[in-house]
Amino acid sequence: MRALMLASAALLLGGCVSVTDNSTDLMVEPAIEQAQAGPGGERDAPDSMRWLYGSGEAAVASLQAFDALGDFVERRAGSRPASSVAMGLDGRIGETPCTRDDGTPKPLAVVFDVDETLLLNSGYEYWQAREGVGYDSAVWDEWERTGAALVEPVPGSLDAVRRIRAAGVTVIFNTNRASKNAAATAAALDGAGFGPAIHRENLWLKGDDAKGSEKDGRRMVIAQDYCVIALVGDNLGDFADVYNDRNRSVQARRTLAASEETAGLWGNGWFLLPNPVYGASIRGSVDDVFPPDVRWEPAEPISDEGE
């Protein structure tokens, strides 16, 4: 649980990049174009990027979370659960049976998000940090197609995936990378050591159903064939779409994440990785983040320096 506490705290750090919303639905030729290494940059990197991509603290938080995941899966693999872990299913949080209609058991599986959960998109974030620019869908699409050689495994992720497979549990990827870039995404996962990744078998992408960037539909498809014992991601939407409702306030979303309904799942089937750089957690004005009942200010105004 310490790993999850660290990871959750990391999500509260400042960020500068908006939520990705990638495009859909063509096939890509097998030959994958490779991005070129760029020059260095003297601009100060945003604090959130310094933390996630450069700090030992971020590496340790990820190592702890993945070690806890490996321990959990090894324990759970020796049992035969009657139902999956709770997860987002078509707008609700629920469980699915771990047996087929004929009574035979479904194989066990762990479902991973990809970006900043298994893969650090270091090449893409370098470009954003150097140029001081925000998210651009066309640039992200180019990164998906060309950046396979410039990603890095999140610390601890490769060992966790190895342990999961050694326990006889299937690894499944559920990502909002575009289905038209399926070959390039598989190449990125394979090249980083997570493969094999096979589209529509153990790799599910945005555009594989009609729900766009929502993942509940894909989770339902996965749960038809597998007993999902754990979900792993860097955004609450990797566990249930209900958390990404834009009509829910910052504080209401935070309260929901720690509510009695799901509080016991963190570290017990739901495993969160730190990502202060982008995602649905990067929202809120000062007033949104700090509600009225916690606000304070000194009794006397602070004078400007030099007065």
Coordinates of C-alpha atoms in Angstrom, one line a residue:
M1 CA 0.0 0.0 0.0
R2 CA 2.9 2.4 0.6
A3 CA 3.6 2.2 -3.2
L4 CA 0.1 3.2 -4.0
M5 CA 0.2 6.1 -1.5
L6 CA 3.3 7.4 -3.1
A7 CA 1.9 7.0 -6.5
S8 CA -1.4 8.7 -5.6
A9 CA 0.5 11.6 -4.0
A10 CA 2.6 12.0 -7.1
L11 CA -0.6 12.7 -9.1
L12 CA -1.2 15.9 -7.1
L13 CA 2.0 17.5 -8.4
G14 CA 1.7 20.3 -11.0
G15 CA 1.5 19.5 -14.7
C16 CA 1.5 21.3 -18.0
V17 CA 0.2 19.1 -20.7
S18 CA -3.4 18.4 -21.5
V19 CA -5.2 15.1 -21.8
T20 CA -4.4 13.2 -25.0
D21 CA -7.2 12.5 -27.4
N22 CA -5.8 10.5 -30.3
S23 CA -7.3 9.7 -33.7
T24 CA -8.8 6.5 -35.0
D25 CA -9.0 3.9 -37.5
L26 CA -6.8 3.0 -40.5
M27 CA -4.2 0.3 -40.8
V28 CA -0.5 1.1 -40.9
E29 CA 2.0 -0.7 -43.2
P30 CA 4.3 -3.1 -41.4
A31 CA 7.5 -1.0 -42.1
I32 CA 7.7 1.4 -39.2
E33 CA 9.4 4.8 -39.7
Q34 CA 11.8 5.7 -36.8
A35 CA 12.1 9.0 -35.2
Q36 CA 15.5 10.7 -35.1
A37 CA 17.3 11.9 -31.9
G38 CA 17.0 15.6 -31.4
P39 CA 19.5 18.2 -30.1
G40 CA 19.6 19.1 -26.4
G41 CA 17.7 21.9 -24.8
E42 CA 18.7 24.5 -22.2
R43 CA 15.1 25.5 -21.3
D44 CA 14.2 24.4 -17.8
A45 CA 12.0 21.3 -18.0
P46 CA 8.6 21.7 -16.3
D47 CA 8.7 20.5 -12.7
S48 CA 6.3 17.7 -13.4
M49 CA 8.6 16.3 -16.1
R50 CA 11.7 16.7 -14.0
W51 CA 9.9 14.6 -11.4
L52 CA 8.5 11.8 -13.6
Y53 CA 11.3 11.4 -16.1
G54 CA 14.3 12.6 -14.2
S55 CA 14.0 11.9 -10.5
G56 CA 15.0 9.0 -8.3
E57 CA 11.8 9.5 -6.3
A58 CA 9.6 8.7 -9.3
A59 CA 11.7 5.6 -10.1
V60 CA 11.3 4.4 -6.5
A61 CA 7.5 5.0 -6.5
S62 CA 7.1 2.9 -9.6
L63 CA 9.4 0.2 -8.3
Q64 CA 7.3 -0.1 -5.2
A65 CA 4.0 -0.1 -7.0
F66 CA 5.2 -2.8 -9.5
D67 CA 6.7 -4.9 -6.7
A68 CA 3.3 -4.8 -4.9
L69 CA 1.6 -5.8 -8.1
G70 CA 3.9 -8.8 -8.6
D71 CA 3.3 -10.0 -5.0
F72 CA -0.5 -9.6 -5.4
V73 CA -0.7 -11.5 -8.7
E74 CA 1.5 -14.3 -7.4
R75 CA -0.8 -14.7 -4.4
R76 CA -4.0 -14.5 -6.4
A77 CA -2.8 -16.8 -9.2
G78 CA -2.9 -19.7 -6.8
S79 CA -6.6 -19.3 -6.2
R80 CA -9.7 -19.5 -8.4
P81 CA -11.8 -16.3 -7.9
A82 CA -15.5 -16.5 -8.6
S83 CA -15.5 -13.1 -10.2
S84 CA -13.2 -10.5 -11.7
V85 CA -11.9 -7.5 -9.8
A86 CA -14.4 -4.6 -9.9
M87 CA -13.9 -2.4 -13.0
G88 CA -15.6 0.1 -15.2
L89 CA -18.2 -1.7 -17.3
D90 CA -20.3 0.5 -19.6
G91 CA -20.6 3.5 -17.2
R92 CA -20.7 1.5 -14.0
I93 CA -18.3 -0.2 -11.7
G94 CA -19.0 -3.9 -11.4
E95 CA -17.6 -7.5 -11.6
T96 CA -17.9 -10.2 -14.2
P97 CA -18.0 -14.0 -13.6
C98 CA -14.7 -15.9 -13.9
T99 CA -16.4 -18.9 -15.5
R100 CA -17.8 -19.2 -19.1
D101 CA -21.4 -20.1 -19.8
D102 CA -20.5 -23.8 -19.9
G103 CA -19.0 -23.6 -16.4
T104 CA -15.3 -23.8 -17.5
P105 CA -12.9 -21.3 -15.9
K106 CA -11.7 -18.3 -17.8
P107 CA -7.9 -17.8 -17.9
L108 CA -6.6 -15.1 -15.4
A109 CA -5.4 -11.8 -16.8
V110 CA -3.9 -8.4 -15.7
V111 CA -4.9 -5.4 -17.8
F112 CA -2.4 -2.6 -18.3
D113 CA -2.6 0.8 -19.7
V114 CA 0.5 1.6 -21.8
D115 CA 1.7 5.2 -21.8
E116 CA 3.4 6.3 -18.6
T117 CA 2.2 3.0 -17.1
L118 CA 4.5 0.6 -19.0
L119 CA 6.2 2.9 -21.5
L120 CA 7.7 6.3 -20.7
N121 CA 7.3 8.4 -23.8
S122 CA 10.7 10.1 -23.2
G123 CA 11.3 11.2 -26.8
Y124 CA 7.9 12.9 -27.1
E125 CA 8.1 14.6 -23.7
Y126 CA 11.6 15.8 -24.5
W127 CA 10.3 17.6 -27.6
Q128 CA 7.4 19.2 -25.6
A129 CA 9.8 20.3 -22.8
R130 CA 12.4 21.7 -25.3
E131 CA 9.8 23.6 -27.3
G132 CA 7.6 24.6 -24.4
V133 CA 4.4 23.5 -26.3
G134 CA 1.3 21.7 -25.3
Y135 CA -0.4 18.6 -26.7
D136 CA -0.9 18.5 -30.5
S137 CA -2.9 15.6 -31.9
A138 CA -1.0 15.5 -35.2
V139 CA 2.4 15.5 -33.4
W140 CA 1.2 12.8 -31.1
D141 CA 0.0 10.7 -34.1
E142 CA 3.5 11.1 -35.6
W143 CA 5.1 10.0 -32.3
E144 CA 2.9 6.9 -32.2
R145 CA 4.1 6.0 -35.7
T146 CA 7.8 6.8 -35.4
G147 CA 8.7 6.8 -31.7
A148 CA 9.0 3.0 -31.0
A149 CA 12.8 3.2 -30.5
L150 CA 12.7 6.2 -28.1
V151 CA 10.4 4.9 -25.3
E152 CA 11.7 3.4 -22.1
P153 CA 10.2 0.9 -19.7
V154 CA 8.8 2.4 -16.5
P155 CA 11.1 1.3 -13.6
G156 CA 10.0 -2.1 -12.3
S157 CA 7.5 -2.8 -15.1
L158 CA 9.5 -5.4 -17.0
D159 CA 10.1 -7.4 -13.9
A160 CA 6.5 -7.2 -12.9
V161 CA 5.3 -8.4 -16.3
R162 CA 7.8 -11.3 -16.2
R163 CA 6.5 -12.3 -12.8
I164 CA 2.9 -12.1 -13.9
R165 CA 3.5 -14.4 -17.0
A166 CA 5.6 -16.8 -14.9
A167 CA 2.6 -17.2 -12.6
G168 CA 0.6 -18.3 -15.6
V169 CA -1.4 -15.0 -15.9
T170 CA -2.0 -13.3 -19.3
V171 CA -0.8 -9.7 -19.8
I172 CA -3.3 -7.5 -21.7
F173 CA -2.7 -4.0 -23.0
N174 CA -5.6 -1.5 -23.1
T175 CA -4.4 1.9 -24.4
N176 CA -5.8 5.0 -26.1
R177 CA -3.2 4.9 -28.8
A178 CA -5.0 4.8 -32.2
S179 CA -5.9 1.5 -33.8
K180 CA -4.5 2.8 -37.2
N181 CA -1.1 2.8 -35.5
A182 CA -1.5 -0.7 -34.1
A183 CA 1.7 -2.1 -35.8
A184 CA 3.8 0.8 -34.4
T185 CA 2.4 0.4 -30.9
A186 CA 3.1 -3.3 -31.0
A187 CA 6.6 -2.5 -32.1
A188 CA 7.1 -0.1 -29.2
L189 CA 5.9 -2.7 -26.7
D190 CA 7.9 -5.5 -28.3
G191 CA 11.0 -3.4 -28.5
A192 CA 10.8 -2.4 -24.8
G193 CA 10.6 -6.0 -23.8
F194 CA 6.8 -6.4 -23.1
G195 CA 5.8 -8.4 -26.2
P196 CA 4.4 -10.2 -27.8
A197 CA 1.7 -7.6 -28.4
I198 CA -0.9 -8.7 -30.9
H199 CA -3.7 -6.3 -31.9
R200 CA -7.2 -7.5 -30.9
E201 CA -5.7 -10.5 -29.0
N202 CA -3.9 -8.9 -26.1
L203 CA -3.6 -5.3 -27.4
W204 CA -6.7 -3.1 -27.4
L205 CA -6.7 0.4 -28.9
K206 CA -8.8 3.5 -29.3
G207 CA -10.9 2.8 -32.4
D208 CA -11.4 -0.9 -31.6
D209 CA -15.0 0.0 -30.5
A210 CA -17.3 2.9 -31.0
K211 CA -16.6 4.5 -27.6
G212 CA -13.5 6.5 -28.5
S213 CA -11.2 7.2 -25.6
E214 CA -13.5 5.6 -23.1
K215 CA -12.2 2.2 -21.9
D216 CA -15.3 0.6 -20.3
G217 CA -16.3 -1.0 -23.6
R218 CA -12.9 -2.6 -24.2
R219 CA -12.8 -3.8 -20.6
M220 CA -16.2 -5.6 -21.2
V221 CA -14.8 -7.3 -24.3
I222 CA -11.7 -8.4 -22.4
A223 CA -13.7 -9.7 -19.5
Q224 CA -15.8 -11.9 -21.8
D225 CA -12.8 -14.1 -22.3
Y226 CA -10.7 -13.5 -19.2
C227 CA -10.9 -13.4 -15.4
V228 CA -9.3 -10.0 -14.8
I229 CA -7.6 -10.0 -11.4
A230 CA -5.9 -6.7 -11.6
L231 CA -5.9 -3.3 -13.4
V232 CA -2.8 -1.1 -13.7
G233 CA -2.8 2.5 -14.9
D234 CA -1.6 6.1 -14.4
N235 CA -5.1 7.7 -14.7
L236 CA -8.3 6.8 -12.9
G237 CA -10.0 6.2 -16.3
D238 CA -7.7 3.1 -16.6
F239 CA -10.0 1.6 -13.9
A240 CA -13.4 3.1 -14.7
D241 CA -14.7 5.7 -17.1
V242 CA -16.9 7.2 -14.4
Y243 CA -13.8 8.9 -13.0
N244 CA -13.3 10.9 -16.2
D245 CA -16.7 12.6 -16.2
R246 CA -15.9 16.2 -17.1
N247 CA -19.0 17.4 -15.3
R248 CA -17.6 16.2 -11.9
S249 CA -15.6 18.8 -10.0
V250 CA -12.0 18.3 -9.0
Q251 CA -12.9 17.7 -5.4
A252 CA -15.8 15.4 -6.2
R253 CA -13.6 13.3 -8.4
R254 CA -11.0 13.1 -5.6
T255 CA -13.8 12.1 -3.1
L256 CA -15.1 9.4 -5.5
A257 CA -11.6 7.9 -5.9
A258 CA -11.3 7.4 -2.1
S259 CA -15.0 6.5 -1.5
E260 CA -16.0 3.4 0.5
E261 CA -17.1 1.7 -2.7
T262 CA -13.5 1.5 -4.1
A263 CA -11.1 2.5 -1.4
G264 CA -10.3 -1.2 -0.6
L265 CA -9.4 -1.9 -4.2
W266 CA -6.2 0.3 -4.3
G267 CA -3.3 -2.1 -3.9
N268 CA -5.8 -5.0 -3.9
G269 CA -6.6 -5.4 -7.6
W270 CA -6.2 -1.7 -8.7
F271 CA -2.6 -0.4 -9.0
L272 CA -1.9 3.2 -9.7
L273 CA 1.4 4.6 -11.2
P274 CA 2.5 8.2 -10.7
N275 CA 1.9 10.6 -13.6
P276 CA 2.0 14.4 -12.8
V277 CA 2.6 15.3 -16.4
Y278 CA -0.8 14.8 -18.2
G279 CA -4.2 13.2 -17.9
A280 CA -7.5 13.8 -16.3
S281 CA -5.9 14.6 -13.0
I282 CA -4.3 17.8 -14.3
R283 CA -7.3 20.0 -13.8
G284 CA -8.4 22.8 -11.5
S285 CA -7.9 26.4 -10.5
V286 CA -6.6 27.4 -7.1
D287 CA -10.2 27.6 -5.9
D288 CA -11.0 24.2 -7.4
V289 CA -8.1 22.5 -5.7
F290 CA -8.4 24.2 -2.3
P291 CA -12.1 24.3 -1.1
P292 CA -13.3 27.1 1.2
D293 CA -13.0 25.1 4.4
V294 CA -9.2 24.7 4.1
R295 CA -8.2 28.2 2.9
W296 CA -5.9 30.4 5.1
E297 CA -4.0 33.6 4.8
P298 CA -1.8 35.6 7.2
A299 CA -3.4 38.3 9.3
E300 CA -1.3 41.1 7.8
P301 CA -0.6 41.4 4.1
I302 CA 2.9 40.6 3.0
S303 CA 4.7 43.7 1.7
D304 CA 6.5 43.6 -1.6
E305 CA 10.3 43.3 -1.5
G306 CA 12.1 46.6 -1.4
E307 CA 9.3 48.6 0.2

